[in-house]
Tab-separated table of C-alpha atoms in Angstrom:
chain	number	residue	atom	x	y	z
A	4	THR	CA	-0.018	-0.326	-0.107
A	5	PRO	CA	1.680	3.224	-1.112
A	6	PRO	CA	1.721	5.759	1.594
A	7	SER	CA	-1.248	8.540	2.299
A	8	GLY	CA	-1.904	10.447	-0.825
A	9	GLN	CA	0.194	8.519	-3.164
A	10	PRO	CA	-0.811	6.749	-6.131
A	11	GLN	CA	-0.700	3.298	-6.460
A	12	ARG	CA	1.598	3.050	-9.195
A	13	ASN	CA	3.802	6.075	-10.956
A	14	PHE	CA	3.533	5.130	-14.690
A	15	SER	CA	0.834	4.724	-17.241
A	16	ASP	CA	0.111	2.367	-19.885
A	17	ALA	CA	-0.080	3.051	-23.946
A	18	SER	CA	-1.797	0.466	-26.676
A	19	HIS	CA	0.429	0.263	-30.113
A	20	PRO	CA	-1.205	-1.964	-33.289
A	21	ILE	CA	1.462	-4.672	-33.587
A	22	THR	CA	1.863	-7.451	-35.408
A	23	ILE	CA	2.495	-10.820	-33.788
A	24	ARG	CA	3.711	-14.077	-35.912
A	25	ASP	CA	2.690	-17.589	-35.267
A	26	LEU	CA	5.843	-19.632	-34.705
A	27	ARG	CA	4.097	-23.153	-35.148
A	28	GLY	CA	6.086	-24.909	-37.334
A	29	GLN	CA	9.466	-23.179	-37.148
A	30	GLU	CA	10.059	-24.199	-33.453
A	31	PRO	CA	13.906	-25.193	-34.067
A	32	SER	CA	14.485	-21.550	-35.696
A	33	PHE	CA	14.591	-20.110	-31.821
A	34	ASN	CA	16.744	-20.322	-29.268
A	35	THR	CA	17.320	-18.560	-25.675
A	36	ASP	CA	20.712	-17.490	-26.528
A	37	THR	CA	19.803	-15.388	-29.060
A	38	HIS	CA	15.689	-14.993	-29.164
A	39	ALA	CA	15.400	-14.946	-25.623
A	40	PHE	CA	12.843	-17.855	-26.220
A	41	ALA	CA	12.553	-21.544	-26.726
A	42	ALA	CA	9.731	-23.578	-28.072
A	43	VAL	CA	10.055	-27.295	-26.775
A	44	LYS	CA	7.817	-30.478	-28.212
A	45	ASN	CA	7.504	-33.859	-27.247
A	46	VAL	CA	8.161	-33.030	-22.945
A	47	SER	CA	6.928	-36.098	-21.396
A	48	SER	CA	4.826	-35.233	-17.715
A	49	ALA	CA	3.760	-37.826	-15.001
A	50	ALA	CA	2.204	-34.725	-13.686
A	51	THR	CA	-2.101	-34.362	-14.133
A	52	ARG	CA	-4.748	-31.693	-14.032
A	53	GLN	CA	-5.171	-32.481	-10.434
A	54	THR	CA	-1.355	-32.457	-9.736
A	55	PHE	CA	-1.762	-28.555	-10.243
A	56	GLU	CA	-4.641	-27.949	-7.924
A	57	ASP	CA	-2.004	-28.936	-4.542
A	58	ASP	CA	1.229	-27.240	-4.182
A	59	PRO	CA	3.485	-29.919	-2.422
A	60	ALA	CA	2.165	-32.117	-5.377
A	61	ILE	CA	3.705	-29.155	-7.937
A	62	LYS	CA	7.031	-29.206	-6.482
A	63	ASP	CA	7.469	-33.225	-5.775
A	64	ILE	CA	6.177	-33.662	-9.395
A	65	TYR	CA	6.371	-31.321	-11.826
A	66	TYR	CA	9.440	-29.567	-10.562
A	67	PRO	CA	12.168	-32.543	-10.980
A	68	GLU	CA	10.647	-32.528	-14.620
A	69	VAL	CA	11.231	-28.893	-15.060
A	70	GLU	CA	14.799	-28.900	-13.604
A	71	LYS	CA	15.631	-31.698	-15.883
A	72	LEU	CA	14.275	-30.108	-18.674
A	73	LEU	CA	16.123	-26.778	-18.189
A	74	LEU	CA	19.374	-28.730	-17.894
A	75	ASP	CA	19.099	-31.226	-20.992
A	76	GLN	CA	18.207	-27.559	-23.088
A	77	THR	CA	20.612	-25.439	-21.867
A	78	GLY	CA	23.477	-27.112	-20.718
A	79	ALA	CA	23.720	-25.535	-17.049
A	80	LYS	CA	25.408	-26.984	-14.140
A	81	ARG	CA	23.013	-26.389	-11.865
A	82	VAL	CA	19.107	-25.204	-11.869
A	83	LEU	CA	17.047	-23.798	-8.495
A	84	LEU	CA	13.255	-23.478	-8.911
A	85	PHE	CA	12.364	-20.805	-6.803
A	86	ASP	CA	8.617	-20.378	-7.599
A	87	HIS	CA	5.492	-20.783	-9.950
A	88	THR	CA	2.578	-18.704	-10.607
A	89	ILE	CA	-0.737	-20.628	-11.771
A	90	ARG	CA	-2.990	-18.172	-14.001
A	91	LEU	CA	-6.858	-18.241	-14.714
A	92	ALA	CA	-8.402	-16.200	-17.513
A	93	THR	CA	-11.807	-17.144	-15.217
A	94	PRO	CA	-13.949	-13.936	-12.940
A	95	GLY	CA	-12.390	-14.072	-9.507
A	96	ALA	CA	-9.096	-15.751	-10.223
A	97	ASN	CA	-6.195	-14.888	-7.807
A	98	ARG	CA	-3.631	-14.615	-10.771
A	99	ALA	CA	-4.791	-13.461	-14.361
A	100	PRO	CA	-2.917	-13.811	-17.358
A	101	VAL	CA	-1.120	-9.890	-17.673
A	102	ASN	CA	-2.103	-7.647	-20.533
A	103	ARG	CA	0.867	-5.459	-20.288
A	104	VAL	CA	4.406	-6.251	-21.518
A	105	HIS	CA	6.836	-6.594	-18.925
A	106	ILE	CA	9.999	-8.716	-18.114
A	107	ASP	CA	9.883	-10.645	-15.254
A	108	GLN	CA	13.732	-9.375	-13.980
A	109	THR	CA	16.145	-6.386	-14.117
A	110	THR	CA	19.780	-6.755	-13.811
A	111	LYS	CA	19.404	-5.324	-10.550
A	112	SER	CA	16.630	-7.728	-9.544
A	113	ALA	CA	18.357	-10.707	-10.786
A	114	GLU	CA	21.361	-9.878	-8.800
A	115	GLN	CA	19.133	-9.825	-5.690
A	116	ARG	CA	17.493	-13.242	-6.654
A	117	VAL	CA	20.685	-14.821	-6.088
A	118	ARG	CA	21.576	-13.245	-2.994
A	119	PHE	CA	17.816	-13.897	-1.589
A	120	HIS	CA	17.875	-17.898	-2.409
A	121	LEU	CA	21.318	-18.674	-2.201
A	122	PRO	CA	24.101	-18.430	1.201
A	123	SER	CA	25.967	-15.176	0.511
A	124	SER	CA	29.890	-17.486	-0.276
A	125	GLU	CA	27.688	-19.475	-2.448
A	126	ALA	CA	26.232	-16.549	-4.007
A	127	ASP	CA	29.472	-14.404	-4.550
A	128	ASP	CA	30.795	-17.351	-6.695
A	129	ALA	CA	27.680	-18.100	-8.742
A	130	LEU	CA	27.581	-14.413	-9.674
A	131	LYS	CA	31.572	-14.583	-10.864
A	132	ASP	CA	29.682	-17.160	-13.849
A	133	ARG	CA	26.653	-17.410	-15.760
A	134	VAL	CA	23.201	-16.960	-14.243
A	135	ARG	CA	20.222	-17.244	-16.373
A	136	ILE	CA	16.463	-16.710	-15.347
A	137	ILE	CA	14.595	-19.181	-16.790
A	138	ASN	CA	10.679	-19.424	-16.567
A	139	VAL	CA	8.989	-22.419	-17.910
A	140	TRP	CA	5.806	-21.688	-19.145
A	141	ARG	CA	2.821	-24.367	-20.080
A	142	PRO	CA	-0.898	-25.116	-20.496
A	143	LEU	CA	-3.313	-26.856	-17.774
A	144	ASN	CA	-6.057	-26.935	-20.218
A	145	PRO	CA	-4.783	-27.113	-23.745
A	146	PRO	CA	-4.921	-26.386	-26.434
A	147	ILE	CA	-4.780	-22.620	-25.508
A	148	ALA	CA	-6.939	-20.575	-27.577
A	149	ALA	CA	-7.633	-17.291	-25.275
A	150	HIS	CA	-5.078	-14.862	-23.821
A	151	PRO	CA	-2.403	-16.132	-25.569
A	152	LEU	CA	0.991	-15.591	-24.496
A	153	ALA	CA	3.174	-13.318	-27.124
A	154	PHE	CA	6.873	-12.737	-26.805
A	155	ALA	CA	9.424	-10.276	-28.439
A	156	ASP	CA	12.792	-11.092	-30.468
A	157	SER	CA	14.953	-9.789	-27.676
A	158	ARG	CA	17.028	-8.418	-30.619
A	159	THR	CA	14.594	-6.243	-31.907
A	160	VAL	CA	14.039	-4.434	-28.316
A	161	PRO	CA	16.575	-1.840	-27.321
A	162	ASP	CA	17.857	-1.739	-23.523
A	163	GLU	CA	16.006	2.146	-24.172
A	164	ALA	CA	13.245	0.506	-24.375
A	165	MET	CA	13.258	-0.985	-20.678
A	166	VAL	CA	11.738	0.754	-17.309
A	167	GLY	CA	12.416	-0.763	-13.976
A	168	ILE	CA	9.386	-0.841	-12.131
A	169	GLU	CA	9.741	-1.170	-8.359
A	170	HIS	CA	7.572	-3.809	-6.234
A	171	ARG	CA	7.439	-3.066	-3.001
A	172	TYR	CA	6.971	-5.400	-0.262
A	173	PRO	CA	6.993	-5.380	3.508
A	174	ASP	CA	10.226	-7.159	3.817
A	175	ARG	CA	12.157	-6.414	0.276
A	176	THR	CA	11.935	-4.795	-2.440
A	177	GLY	CA	12.414	-6.594	-6.559
A	178	GLU	CA	12.120	-4.849	-9.528
A	179	THR	CA	10.552	-6.067	-13.168
A	180	ALA	CA	10.962	-3.974	-16.389
A	181	ALA	CA	7.528	-2.424	-18.356
A	182	VAL	CA	8.924	-2.256	-21.939
A	183	LYS	CA	8.013	0.729	-24.047
A	184	TRP	CA	6.636	0.602	-27.787
A	185	THR	CA	9.585	1.058	-30.577
A	186	GLN	CA	9.819	0.691	-33.782
A	187	GLY	CA	10.719	-2.813	-35.518
A	188	GLN	CA	10.119	-5.000	-32.228
A	189	GLU	CA	9.397	-8.376	-33.341
A	190	TRP	CA	6.800	-10.463	-31.652
A	191	TRP	CA	5.460	-14.151	-31.984
A	192	TYR	CA	3.185	-16.571	-30.184
A	193	TRP	CA	2.942	-20.174	-30.303
A	194	SER	CA	-0.802	-20.741	-31.350
A	195	GLY	CA	-2.949	-24.111	-30.131
A	196	MET	CA	-0.314	-24.817	-27.401
A	197	GLU	CA	-0.816	-28.305	-26.182
A	198	GLY	CA	0.106	-30.294	-23.142
A	199	ASP	CA	3.444	-31.528	-24.242
A	200	GLU	CA	4.838	-27.896	-25.195
A	201	ARG	CA	6.916	-25.955	-23.303
A	202	LEU	CA	7.792	-22.128	-23.599
A	203	LEU	CA	11.432	-21.643	-22.127
A	204	LEU	CA	10.670	-17.607	-21.481
A	205	GLN	CA	14.326	-16.093	-20.559
A	206	CYS	CA	13.874	-13.302	-18.449
A	207	PHE	CA	17.924	-12.383	-17.689
A	208	ASP	CA	21.325	-14.025	-19.083
A	209	SER	CA	24.264	-12.300	-17.490
A	210	GLU	CA	26.602	-13.477	-20.092
A	211	LYS	CA	24.942	-13.068	-23.414
A	212	GLY	CA	22.351	-10.440	-22.470
A	213	ALA	CA	19.057	-11.483	-24.489
A	214	ARG	CA	15.886	-11.120	-22.160
A	215	VAL	CA	12.087	-11.665	-23.517
A	216	PRO	CA	9.428	-9.173	-22.823
A	217	HIS	CA	6.196	-10.994	-23.319
A	218	SER	CA	2.424	-10.501	-22.246
A	219	ALA	CA	-0.853	-12.075	-22.689
A	220	PHE	CA	-2.952	-10.855	-25.327
A	221	VAL	CA	-6.723	-10.905	-26.561
A	222	ASP	CA	-6.556	-13.390	-30.129
A	223	PRO	CA	-10.219	-11.263	-31.822
A	224	ARG	CA	-10.489	-14.648	-33.742
A	225	SER	CA	-10.851	-16.900	-30.161
A	226	GLU	CA	-12.174	-14.602	-27.726
A	227	GLU	CA	-15.049	-17.023	-27.238
A	228	GLY	CA	-12.682	-19.535	-26.454
A	229	VAL	CA	-12.139	-21.640	-23.086
A	230	GLY	CA	-10.730	-19.171	-20.354
A	231	ARG	CA	-7.028	-20.476	-20.400
A	232	GLU	CA	-5.126	-21.898	-17.600
A	233	SER	CA	-1.496	-22.161	-17.331
A	234	ILE	CA	1.521	-22.733	-15.014
A	235	GLU	CA	5.365	-20.830	-14.843
A	236	VAL	CA	7.896	-21.832	-13.232
A	237	ARG	CA	10.815	-19.686	-12.531
A	238	ALA	CA	14.215	-21.053	-12.351
A	239	LEU	CA	17.648	-19.558	-11.671
A	240	VAL	CA	19.773	-21.477	-14.243
A	241	PHE	CA	23.926	-21.539	-13.358
A	242	GLY	CA	26.871	-21.844	-15.949
């Protein structure tokens, strides 16, 4: 809650028409090092829809699958999953799809994440090597029709378009990035995502710098579709 007399936020939104291309059929063309996103098909899972209704089950069953996927896809030395969010496009949902372009982390908050989740001496060593923060995103009620996720090719979004946004909590202050529209941005989505498909959304990379602006959007061709249900698991990826 902001101080008395202060607004809840000190930034505003602006709308711009953009073209969003479908990557379906072009999945191998994208990778997190270059574009800051990747589309992975044919991912097996022991998790059922019921798994995602129980946090301990998510961590016991789904987290190990996400860890293995990230190790296999990135060649990292270590993966630390630090949280997850389930989003429901239904009235009254605790967390709904976010229809505002953003990046979950900034350079400042990424370092804070490492220091928050690792002991001090371990964090110092980790930050000397490559650190990435990657979200693994999947649908829970496939195929996705309404409120799909759009994401931008990192190379087409300049650093000058990023605006740090503080999130002030009782015990800490975090930061995400809002993203301003600029000429030349290239946006993509993955049509009809199925239950065995995973999006890797890289929010920070200390070595190569690729980071992915993303947002849910309303596809005018599917406004009457079933509301989207999805889960994103966030991970620190070391090495």
